[in-house]
mmCIF file of C-alpha atoms and ligand atoms in Angstrom:
data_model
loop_
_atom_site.group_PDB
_atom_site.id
_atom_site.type_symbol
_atom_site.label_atom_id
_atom_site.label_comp_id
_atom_site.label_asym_id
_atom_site.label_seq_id
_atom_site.Cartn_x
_atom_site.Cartn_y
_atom_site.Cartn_z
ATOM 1 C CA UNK J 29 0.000 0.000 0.000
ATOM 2 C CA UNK J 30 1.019 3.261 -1.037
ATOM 3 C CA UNK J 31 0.842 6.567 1.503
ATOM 4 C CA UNK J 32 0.694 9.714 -1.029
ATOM 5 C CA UNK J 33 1.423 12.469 1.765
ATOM 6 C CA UNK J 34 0.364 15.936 0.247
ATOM 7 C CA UNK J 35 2.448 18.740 1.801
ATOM 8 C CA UNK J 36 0.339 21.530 1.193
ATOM 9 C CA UNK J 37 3.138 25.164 1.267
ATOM 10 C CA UNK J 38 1.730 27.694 2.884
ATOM 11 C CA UNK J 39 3.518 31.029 1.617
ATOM 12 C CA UNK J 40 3.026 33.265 4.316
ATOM 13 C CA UNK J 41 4.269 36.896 3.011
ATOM 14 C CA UNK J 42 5.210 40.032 5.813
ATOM 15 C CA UNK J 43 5.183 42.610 3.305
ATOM 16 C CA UNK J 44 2.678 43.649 0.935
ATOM 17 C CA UNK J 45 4.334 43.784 -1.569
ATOM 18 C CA UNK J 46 3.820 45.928 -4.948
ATOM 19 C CA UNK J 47 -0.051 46.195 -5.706
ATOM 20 C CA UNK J 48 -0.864 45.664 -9.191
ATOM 21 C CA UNK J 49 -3.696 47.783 -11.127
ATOM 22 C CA UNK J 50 -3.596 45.525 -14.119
ATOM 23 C CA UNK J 51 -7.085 45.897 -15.487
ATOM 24 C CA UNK J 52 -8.289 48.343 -12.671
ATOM 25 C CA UNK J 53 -10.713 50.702 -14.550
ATOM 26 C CA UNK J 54 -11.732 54.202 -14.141
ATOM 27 C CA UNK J 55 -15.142 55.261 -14.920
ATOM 28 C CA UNK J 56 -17.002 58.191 -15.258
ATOM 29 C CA UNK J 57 -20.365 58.263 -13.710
ATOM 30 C CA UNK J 58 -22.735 61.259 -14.246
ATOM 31 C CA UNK J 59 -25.671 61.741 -11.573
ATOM 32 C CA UNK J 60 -28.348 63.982 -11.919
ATOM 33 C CA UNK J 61 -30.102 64.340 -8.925
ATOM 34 C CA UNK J 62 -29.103 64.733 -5.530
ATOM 35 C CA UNK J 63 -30.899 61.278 -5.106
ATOM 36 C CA UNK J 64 -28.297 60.379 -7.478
ATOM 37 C CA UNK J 65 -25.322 61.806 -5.542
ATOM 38 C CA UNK J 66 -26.029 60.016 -2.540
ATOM 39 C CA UNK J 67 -26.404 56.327 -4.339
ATOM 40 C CA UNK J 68 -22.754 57.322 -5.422
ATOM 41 C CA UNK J 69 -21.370 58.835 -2.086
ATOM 42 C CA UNK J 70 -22.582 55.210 -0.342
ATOM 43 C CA UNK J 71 -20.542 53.799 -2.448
ATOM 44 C CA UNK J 72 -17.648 55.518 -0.724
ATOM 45 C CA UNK J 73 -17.979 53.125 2.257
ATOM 46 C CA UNK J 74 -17.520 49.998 0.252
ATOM 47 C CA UNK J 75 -14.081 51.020 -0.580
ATOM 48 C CA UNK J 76 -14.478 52.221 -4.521
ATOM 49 C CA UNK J 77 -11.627 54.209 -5.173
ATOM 50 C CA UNK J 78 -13.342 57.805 -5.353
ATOM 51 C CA UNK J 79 -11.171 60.025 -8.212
ATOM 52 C CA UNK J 80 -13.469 62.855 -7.432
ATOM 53 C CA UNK J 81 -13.247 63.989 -4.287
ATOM 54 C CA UNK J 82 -16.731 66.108 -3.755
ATOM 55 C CA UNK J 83 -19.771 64.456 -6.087
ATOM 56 C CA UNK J 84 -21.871 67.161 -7.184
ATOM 57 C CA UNK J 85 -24.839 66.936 -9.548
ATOM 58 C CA UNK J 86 -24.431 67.289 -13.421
ATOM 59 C CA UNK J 87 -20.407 66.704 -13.115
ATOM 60 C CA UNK J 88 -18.984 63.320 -14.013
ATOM 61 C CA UNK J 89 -17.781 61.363 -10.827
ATOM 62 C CA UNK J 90 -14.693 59.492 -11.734
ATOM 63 C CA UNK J 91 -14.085 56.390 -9.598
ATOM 64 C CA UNK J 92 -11.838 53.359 -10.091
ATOM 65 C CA UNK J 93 -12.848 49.889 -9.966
ATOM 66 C CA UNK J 94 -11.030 46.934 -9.338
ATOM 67 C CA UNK J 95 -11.344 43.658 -11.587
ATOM 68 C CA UNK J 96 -12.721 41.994 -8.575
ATOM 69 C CA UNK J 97 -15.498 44.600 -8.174
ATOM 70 C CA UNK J 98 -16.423 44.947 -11.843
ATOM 71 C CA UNK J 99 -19.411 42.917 -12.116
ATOM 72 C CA UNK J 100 -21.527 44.291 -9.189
ATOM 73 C CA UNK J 101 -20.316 47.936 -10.099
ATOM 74 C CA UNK J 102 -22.202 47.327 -13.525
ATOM 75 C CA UNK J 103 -24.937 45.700 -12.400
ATOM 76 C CA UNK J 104 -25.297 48.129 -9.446
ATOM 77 C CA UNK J 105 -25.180 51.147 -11.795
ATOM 78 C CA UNK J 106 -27.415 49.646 -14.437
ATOM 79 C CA UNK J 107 -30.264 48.726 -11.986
ATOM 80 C CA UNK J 108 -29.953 52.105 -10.517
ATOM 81 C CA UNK J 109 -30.329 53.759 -14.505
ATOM 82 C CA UNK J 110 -26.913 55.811 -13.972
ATOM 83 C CA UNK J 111 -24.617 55.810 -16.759
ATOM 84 C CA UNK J 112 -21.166 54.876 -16.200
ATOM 85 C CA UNK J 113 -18.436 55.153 -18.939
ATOM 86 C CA UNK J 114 -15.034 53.734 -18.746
ATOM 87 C CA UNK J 115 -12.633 56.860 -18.951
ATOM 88 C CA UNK J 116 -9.589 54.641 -18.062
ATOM 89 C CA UNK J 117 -9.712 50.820 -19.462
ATOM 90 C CA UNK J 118 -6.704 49.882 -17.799
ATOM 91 C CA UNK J 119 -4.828 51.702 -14.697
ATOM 92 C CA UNK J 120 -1.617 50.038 -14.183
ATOM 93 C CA UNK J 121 -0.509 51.568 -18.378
ATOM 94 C CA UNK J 122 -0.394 54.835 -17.198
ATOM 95 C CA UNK J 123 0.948 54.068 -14.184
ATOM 96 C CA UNK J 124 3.909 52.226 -16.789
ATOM 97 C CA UNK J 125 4.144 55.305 -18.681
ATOM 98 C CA UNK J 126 4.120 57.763 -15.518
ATOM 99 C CA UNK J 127 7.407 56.469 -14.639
ATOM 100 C CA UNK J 128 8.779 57.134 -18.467
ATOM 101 C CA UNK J 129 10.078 60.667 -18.780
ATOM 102 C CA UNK J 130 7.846 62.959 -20.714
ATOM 103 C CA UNK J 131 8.525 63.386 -24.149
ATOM 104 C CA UNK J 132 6.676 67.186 -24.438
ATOM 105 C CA UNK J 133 8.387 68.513 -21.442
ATOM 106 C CA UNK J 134 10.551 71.519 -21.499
ATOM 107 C CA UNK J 135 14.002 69.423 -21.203
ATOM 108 C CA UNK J 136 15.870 72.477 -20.666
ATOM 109 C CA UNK J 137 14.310 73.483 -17.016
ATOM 110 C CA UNK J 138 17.067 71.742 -15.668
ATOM 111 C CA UNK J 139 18.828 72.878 -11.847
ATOM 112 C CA UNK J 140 21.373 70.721 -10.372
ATOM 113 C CA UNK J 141 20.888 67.160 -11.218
ATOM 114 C CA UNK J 142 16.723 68.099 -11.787
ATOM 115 C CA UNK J 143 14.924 68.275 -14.704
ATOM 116 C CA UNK J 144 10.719 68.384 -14.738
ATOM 117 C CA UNK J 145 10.700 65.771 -17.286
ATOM 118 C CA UNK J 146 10.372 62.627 -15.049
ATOM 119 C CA UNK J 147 9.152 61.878 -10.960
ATOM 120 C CA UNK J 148 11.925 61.765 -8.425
ATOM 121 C CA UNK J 149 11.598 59.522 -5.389
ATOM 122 C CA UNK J 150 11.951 60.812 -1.898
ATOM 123 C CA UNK J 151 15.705 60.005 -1.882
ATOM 124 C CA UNK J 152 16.415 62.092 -4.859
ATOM 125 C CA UNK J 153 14.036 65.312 -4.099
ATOM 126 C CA UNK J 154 15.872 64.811 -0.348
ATOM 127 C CA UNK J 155 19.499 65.010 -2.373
ATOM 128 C CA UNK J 156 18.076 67.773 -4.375
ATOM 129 C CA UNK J 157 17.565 70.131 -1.912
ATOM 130 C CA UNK J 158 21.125 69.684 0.100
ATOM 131 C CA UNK J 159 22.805 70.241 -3.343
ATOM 132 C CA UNK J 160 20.934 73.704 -3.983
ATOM 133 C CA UNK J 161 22.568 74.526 -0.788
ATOM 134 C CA UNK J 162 25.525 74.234 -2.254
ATOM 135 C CA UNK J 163 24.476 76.019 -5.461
ATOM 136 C CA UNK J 164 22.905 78.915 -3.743
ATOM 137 C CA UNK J 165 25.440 79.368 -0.074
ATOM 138 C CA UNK J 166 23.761 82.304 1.608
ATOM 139 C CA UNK J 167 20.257 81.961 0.286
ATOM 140 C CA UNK J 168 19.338 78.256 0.430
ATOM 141 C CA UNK J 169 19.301 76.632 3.564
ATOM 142 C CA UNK J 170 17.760 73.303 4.572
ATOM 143 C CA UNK J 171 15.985 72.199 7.483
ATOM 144 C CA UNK J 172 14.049 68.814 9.367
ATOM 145 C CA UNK J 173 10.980 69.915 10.774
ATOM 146 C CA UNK J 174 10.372 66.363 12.288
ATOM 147 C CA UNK J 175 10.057 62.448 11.627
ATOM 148 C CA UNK J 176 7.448 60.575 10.169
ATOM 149 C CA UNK J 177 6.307 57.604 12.048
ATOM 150 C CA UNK J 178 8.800 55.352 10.047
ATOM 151 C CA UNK J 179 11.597 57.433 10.555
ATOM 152 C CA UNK J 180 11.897 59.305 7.420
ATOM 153 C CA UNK J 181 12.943 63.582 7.095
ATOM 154 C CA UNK J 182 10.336 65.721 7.093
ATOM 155 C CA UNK J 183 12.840 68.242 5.157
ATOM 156 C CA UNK J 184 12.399 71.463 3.231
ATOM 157 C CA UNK J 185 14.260 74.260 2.373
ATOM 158 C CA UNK J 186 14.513 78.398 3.900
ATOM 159 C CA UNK J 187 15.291 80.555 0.841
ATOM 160 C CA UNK J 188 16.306 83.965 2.078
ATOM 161 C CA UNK J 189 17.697 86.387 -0.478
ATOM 162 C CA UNK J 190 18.539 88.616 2.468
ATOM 163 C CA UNK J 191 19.486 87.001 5.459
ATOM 164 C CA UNK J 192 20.187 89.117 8.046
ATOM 165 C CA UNK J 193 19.201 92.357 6.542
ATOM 166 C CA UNK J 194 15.311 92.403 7.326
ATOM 167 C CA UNK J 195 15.032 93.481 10.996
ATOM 168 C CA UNK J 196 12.702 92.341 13.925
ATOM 169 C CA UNK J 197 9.088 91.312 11.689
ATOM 170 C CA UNK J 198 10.783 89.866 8.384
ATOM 171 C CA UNK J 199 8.095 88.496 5.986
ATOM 172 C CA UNK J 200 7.712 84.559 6.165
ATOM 173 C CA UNK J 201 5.227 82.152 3.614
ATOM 174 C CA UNK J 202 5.307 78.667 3.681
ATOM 175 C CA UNK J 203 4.989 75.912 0.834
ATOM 176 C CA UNK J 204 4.147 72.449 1.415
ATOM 177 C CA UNK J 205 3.543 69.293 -1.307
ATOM 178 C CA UNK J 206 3.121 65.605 -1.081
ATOM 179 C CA UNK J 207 0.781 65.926 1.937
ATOM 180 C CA UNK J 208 -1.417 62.776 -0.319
ATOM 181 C CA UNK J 209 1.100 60.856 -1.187
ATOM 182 C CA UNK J 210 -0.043 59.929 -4.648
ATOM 183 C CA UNK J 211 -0.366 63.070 -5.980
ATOM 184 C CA UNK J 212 3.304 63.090 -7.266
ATOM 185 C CA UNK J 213 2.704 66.461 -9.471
ATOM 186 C CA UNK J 214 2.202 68.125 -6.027
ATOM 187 C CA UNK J 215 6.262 67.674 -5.092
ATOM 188 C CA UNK J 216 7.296 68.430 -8.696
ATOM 189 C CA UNK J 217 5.164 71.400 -8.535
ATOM 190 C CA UNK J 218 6.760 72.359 -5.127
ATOM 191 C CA UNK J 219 10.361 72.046 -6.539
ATOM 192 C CA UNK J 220 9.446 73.804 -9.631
ATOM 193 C CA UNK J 221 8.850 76.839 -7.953
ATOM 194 C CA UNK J 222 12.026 76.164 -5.810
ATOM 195 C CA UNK J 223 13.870 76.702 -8.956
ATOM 196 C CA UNK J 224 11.747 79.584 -9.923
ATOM 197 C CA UNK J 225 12.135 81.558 -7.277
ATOM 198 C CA UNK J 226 15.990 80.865 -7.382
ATOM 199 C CA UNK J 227 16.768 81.765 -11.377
ATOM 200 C CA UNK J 228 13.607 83.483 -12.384
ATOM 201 C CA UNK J 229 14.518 86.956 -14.027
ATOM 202 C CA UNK J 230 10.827 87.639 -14.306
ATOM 203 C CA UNK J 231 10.185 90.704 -12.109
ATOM 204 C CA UNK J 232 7.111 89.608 -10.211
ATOM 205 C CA UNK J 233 9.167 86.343 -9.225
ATOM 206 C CA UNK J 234 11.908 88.281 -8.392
ATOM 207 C CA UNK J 235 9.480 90.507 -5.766
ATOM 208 C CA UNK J 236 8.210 86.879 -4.604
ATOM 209 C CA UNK J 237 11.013 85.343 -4.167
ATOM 210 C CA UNK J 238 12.950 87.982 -2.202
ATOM 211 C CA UNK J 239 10.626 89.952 -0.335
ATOM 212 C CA UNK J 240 9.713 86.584 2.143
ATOM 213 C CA UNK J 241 11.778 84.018 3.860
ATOM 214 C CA UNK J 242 10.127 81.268 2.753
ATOM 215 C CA UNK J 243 9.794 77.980 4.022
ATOM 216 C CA UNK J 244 9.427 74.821 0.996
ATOM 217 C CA UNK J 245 8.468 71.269 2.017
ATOM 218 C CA UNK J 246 7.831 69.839 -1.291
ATOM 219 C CA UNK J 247 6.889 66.184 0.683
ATOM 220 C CA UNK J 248 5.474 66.159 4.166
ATOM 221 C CA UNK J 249 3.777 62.739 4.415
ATOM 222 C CA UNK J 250 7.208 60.957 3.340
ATOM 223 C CA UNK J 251 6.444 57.475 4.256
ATOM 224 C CA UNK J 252 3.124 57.413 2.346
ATOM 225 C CA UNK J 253 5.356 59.387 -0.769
ATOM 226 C CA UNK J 254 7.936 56.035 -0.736
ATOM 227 C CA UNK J 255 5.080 54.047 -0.285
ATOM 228 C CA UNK J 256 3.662 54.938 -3.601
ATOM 229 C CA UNK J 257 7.004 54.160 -5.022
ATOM 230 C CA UNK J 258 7.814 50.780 -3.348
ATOM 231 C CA UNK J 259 4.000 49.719 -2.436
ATOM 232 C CA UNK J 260 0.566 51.155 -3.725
ATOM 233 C CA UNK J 261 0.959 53.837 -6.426
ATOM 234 C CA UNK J 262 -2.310 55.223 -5.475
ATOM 235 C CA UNK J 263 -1.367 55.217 -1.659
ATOM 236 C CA UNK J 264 -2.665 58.544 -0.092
ATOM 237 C CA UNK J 265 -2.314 58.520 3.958
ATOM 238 C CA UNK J 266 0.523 58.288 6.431
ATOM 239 C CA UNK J 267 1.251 54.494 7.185
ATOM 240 C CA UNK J 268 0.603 54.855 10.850
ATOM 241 C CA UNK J 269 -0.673 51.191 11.607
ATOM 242 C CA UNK J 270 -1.776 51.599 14.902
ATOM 243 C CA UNK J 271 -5.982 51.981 14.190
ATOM 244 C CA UNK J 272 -5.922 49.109 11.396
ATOM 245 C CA UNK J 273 -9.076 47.139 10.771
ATOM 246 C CA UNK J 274 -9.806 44.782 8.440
ATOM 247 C CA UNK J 275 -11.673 46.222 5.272
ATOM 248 C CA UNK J 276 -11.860 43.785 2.325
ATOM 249 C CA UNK J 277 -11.188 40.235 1.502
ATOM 250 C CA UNK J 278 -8.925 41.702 -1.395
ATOM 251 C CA UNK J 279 -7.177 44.211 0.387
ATOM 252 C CA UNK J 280 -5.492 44.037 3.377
ATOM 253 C CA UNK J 281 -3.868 47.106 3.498
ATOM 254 C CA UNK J 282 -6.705 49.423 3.211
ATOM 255 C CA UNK J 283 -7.017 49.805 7.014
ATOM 256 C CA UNK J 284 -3.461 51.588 7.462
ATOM 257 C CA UNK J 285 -2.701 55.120 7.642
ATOM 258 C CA UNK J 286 -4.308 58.599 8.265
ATOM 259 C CA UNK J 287 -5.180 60.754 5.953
ATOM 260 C CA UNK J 288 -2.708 64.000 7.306
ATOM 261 C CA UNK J 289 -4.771 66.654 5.715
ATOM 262 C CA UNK J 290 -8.027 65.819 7.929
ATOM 263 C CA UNK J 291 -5.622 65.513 11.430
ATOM 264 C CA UNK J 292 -5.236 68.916 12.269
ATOM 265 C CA UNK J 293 -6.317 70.329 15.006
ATOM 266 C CA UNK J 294 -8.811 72.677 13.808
ATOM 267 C CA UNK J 295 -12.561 71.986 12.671
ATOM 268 C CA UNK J 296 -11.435 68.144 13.123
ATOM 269 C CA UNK J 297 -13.747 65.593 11.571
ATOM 270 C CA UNK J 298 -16.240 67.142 10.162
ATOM 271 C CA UNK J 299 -16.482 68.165 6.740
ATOM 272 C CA UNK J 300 -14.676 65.655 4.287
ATOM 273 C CA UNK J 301 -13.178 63.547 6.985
ATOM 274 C CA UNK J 302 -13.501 60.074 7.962
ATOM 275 C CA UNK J 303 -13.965 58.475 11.127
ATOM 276 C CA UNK J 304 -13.766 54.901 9.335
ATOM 277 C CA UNK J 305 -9.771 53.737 9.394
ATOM 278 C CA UNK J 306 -10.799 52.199 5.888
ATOM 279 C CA UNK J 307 -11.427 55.682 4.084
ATOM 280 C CA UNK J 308 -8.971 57.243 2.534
ATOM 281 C CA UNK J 309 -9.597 60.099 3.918
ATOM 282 C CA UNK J 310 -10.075 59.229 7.734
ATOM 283 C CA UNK J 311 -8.810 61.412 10.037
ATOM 284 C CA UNK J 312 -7.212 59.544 12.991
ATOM 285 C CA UNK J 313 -8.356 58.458 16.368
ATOM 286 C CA UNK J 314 -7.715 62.243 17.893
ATOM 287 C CA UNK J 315 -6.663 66.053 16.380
ATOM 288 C CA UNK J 316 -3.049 65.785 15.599
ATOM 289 C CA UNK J 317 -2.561 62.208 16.703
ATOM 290 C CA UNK J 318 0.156 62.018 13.611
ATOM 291 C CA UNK J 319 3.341 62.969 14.467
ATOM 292 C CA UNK J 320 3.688 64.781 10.788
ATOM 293 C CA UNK J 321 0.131 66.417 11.201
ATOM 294 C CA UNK J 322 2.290 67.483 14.550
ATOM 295 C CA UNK J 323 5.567 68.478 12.758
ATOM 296 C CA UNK J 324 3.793 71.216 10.663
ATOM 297 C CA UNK J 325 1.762 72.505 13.061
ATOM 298 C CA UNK J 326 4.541 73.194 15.607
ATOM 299 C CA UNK J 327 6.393 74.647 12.673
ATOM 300 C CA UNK J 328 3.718 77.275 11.435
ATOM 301 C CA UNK J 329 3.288 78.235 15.180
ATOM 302 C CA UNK J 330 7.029 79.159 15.069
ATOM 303 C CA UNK J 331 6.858 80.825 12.613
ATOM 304 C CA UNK J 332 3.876 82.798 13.766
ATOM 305 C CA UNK J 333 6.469 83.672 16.615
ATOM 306 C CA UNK J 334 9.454 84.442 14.073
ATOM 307 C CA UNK J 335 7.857 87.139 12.292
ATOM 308 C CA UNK J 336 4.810 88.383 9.602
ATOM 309 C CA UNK J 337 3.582 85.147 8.712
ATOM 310 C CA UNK J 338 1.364 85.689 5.484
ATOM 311 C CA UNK J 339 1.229 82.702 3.079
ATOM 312 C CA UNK J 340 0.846 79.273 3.556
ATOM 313 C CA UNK J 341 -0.125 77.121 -0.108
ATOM 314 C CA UNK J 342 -0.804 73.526 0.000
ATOM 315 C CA UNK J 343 -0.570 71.947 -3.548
ATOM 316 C CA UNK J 344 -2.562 69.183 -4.266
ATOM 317 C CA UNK J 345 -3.679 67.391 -7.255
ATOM 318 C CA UNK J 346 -6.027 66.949 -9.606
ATOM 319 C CA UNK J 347 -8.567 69.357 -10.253
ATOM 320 C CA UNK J 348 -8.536 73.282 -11.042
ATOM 321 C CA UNK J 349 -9.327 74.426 -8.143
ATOM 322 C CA UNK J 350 -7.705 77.381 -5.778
ATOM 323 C CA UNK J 351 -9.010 76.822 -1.946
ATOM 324 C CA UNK J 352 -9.087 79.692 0.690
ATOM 325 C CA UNK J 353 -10.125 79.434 4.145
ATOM 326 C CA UNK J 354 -12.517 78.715 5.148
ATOM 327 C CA UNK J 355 -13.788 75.699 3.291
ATOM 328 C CA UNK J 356 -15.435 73.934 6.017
ATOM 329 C CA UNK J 357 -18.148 76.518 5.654
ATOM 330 C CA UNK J 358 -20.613 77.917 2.717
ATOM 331 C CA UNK J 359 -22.344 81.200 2.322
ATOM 332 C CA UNK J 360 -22.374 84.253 3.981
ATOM 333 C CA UNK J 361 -19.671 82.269 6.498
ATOM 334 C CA UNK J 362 -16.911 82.428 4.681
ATOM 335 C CA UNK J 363 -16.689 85.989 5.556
ATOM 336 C CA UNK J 364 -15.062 84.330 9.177
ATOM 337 C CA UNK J 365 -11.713 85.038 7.152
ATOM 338 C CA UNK J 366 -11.454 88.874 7.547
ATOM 339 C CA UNK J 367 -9.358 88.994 4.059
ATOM 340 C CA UNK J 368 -11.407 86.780 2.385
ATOM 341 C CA UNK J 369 -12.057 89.284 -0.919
ATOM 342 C CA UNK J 370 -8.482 89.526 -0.725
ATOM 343 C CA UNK J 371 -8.103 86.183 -1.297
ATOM 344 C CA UNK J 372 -10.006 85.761 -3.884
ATOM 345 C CA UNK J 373 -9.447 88.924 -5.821
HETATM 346 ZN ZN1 LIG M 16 -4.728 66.069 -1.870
#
């Protein structure tokens, strides 16, 4: 008699991994009705990948669907009568050709060993900015505002054409990028006006550029920014694991991180925020439980302290959109922000 023995290998992996989108779709949906709206923001809790952040009536929703979640996508938009369109066929091509450099770009905006043709990765936009302090001695100094929770730089640069020279209330603005980790044009944007504001000859840059110490953090979340390089492309939150849950049977990663944008300390959790570790846009157990939520607020309250603090931009991507405070509110309460025609003018 013959014993077969089947030895059954369990591969147990640690690490996630790099997450395909092979086949992942985007569509465009287009509701029209508010009845409409709300059948697509419920499907926000069964963790479609939302493209469009705020789902209004008349304006195509774009949201990605994985192969797994295909079928009942159709068939749930179908029996509801919206029409969905696939704007995207397949993800993970563009993806292929984001890492390409771009063939229509200006290839000579070049400044050290940067060009705007191509995506750096953390590592290079880090070495970037130490070499421009080399390029630029006097003006271009760098500085660590903090530590992400894996240990990484929270670095930027201080550009100031005339240190020393602007007595006791100099004028200070502050740029920051990369707080959503995927939206990679947000650093490039960041260091584009780095190099701007350091060989511009165009007057009104010129003014810009010298009249304010500034302060430029072209990646703040910089765990979630090499996470989109080594893990999930379309990886958006910190990777704090601490409030993990399990979300779907296809994802096991979901469940990770905090969306740094909704952790601040002011107006937390309420509009556009998450209280659901699954969402990509939840906001954390507590105000400013992230320690790079943390990092830039201790930073803008020094430099509250340091001098005329006027500007602060946050670049974010897509859409064609310019925010000023307050956008938690609508109406005549915008008008909380004393310079709010100012703003806008
Ligand atoms: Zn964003």
């Amino acid at each position: 008699m013959i014993l077969k023995i089947l030895i059954i290998a369990v591969l147990v992996t640690t690490s996630y991994g790099i997450k395909s989108y092979e086949n992942y779709k985007v569509y465009n949906v287009y509701p029209r009705s508010e009845v409409d709206v709300e059948r697509l923001n419920g499907l926000k809790n069964k963790e479609y990948d939302f493209w469009t952040d705020v789902v209004t009536v008349g304006n195509p929703a774009r949201i990605m669907v994985s192969p797994a979640q295909d079928a009942s996508f159709v068939s749930y938009m179908r029996s509801v009568g919206l029409a969905a369109n696939v704007s995207i066929p397949n993800v993970k091509k563009l993806m292929d050709a984001q890492m390409q450099p771009a063939s229509n770009a200006d290839r000579s905006a070049r400044l050290g060993s940067f060009s705007w043709d191509r995506y750096y990765n953390l590592q290079q936009i880090h070495a970037w900015l130490d070499e421009l302090v080399t390029l630029y001695p006097g003006v271009v100094s760098t500085q660590v505002i903090g530590r992400s929770l894996e240990g990484r730089e929270i670095k930027g640069v201080i550009i100031d054409f005339r240190e020393g020279q602007r007595g006791e209330n100099p004028r200070i603005a502050m740029i920051e990028g990369g707080i959503h980790s995927r939206e990679w044009i947000s650093p490039a944007t960041v260091t584009w006006i780095i190099k701007e504001f350091l060989t511009s000859n165009d007057p009104e840059v010129r003014a810009l550029a010298e009249n304010f110490i500034w302060h430029i953090f072209p990646v703040v979340n910089p765990d979630g920014y090499s996470y989109t390089f080594a893990g999930d492309r379309m990886w958006r939150k910190n990777r704090n694991p601490a409030n993990r849950v399990e979300c779907t049977e296809d994802d096991n990663d979901l469940g990770n991180g905090i969306d740094l944008n909704r952790n601040f300390d002011y107006v937390w959790m309420t509009v556009g925020a998450s209280s659901n570790p699954c969402s990509r846009t939840y906001a954390g157990p507590s105000p400013s439980s992230e320690l790079e939520a943390q990092a830039i607020m201790q930073h803008v309250l020094s430099l509250k302290q340091k001098g005329n603090f006027l500007y602060y931009f946050a670049f974010h991507s897509y859409s064609q959109m310019i925010l000023v405070p307050y956008s938690h509110v609508k109406g005549y309460e915008v008008l909380q922000a004393s310079n709010y025609a100012d703003m806008v003018s």
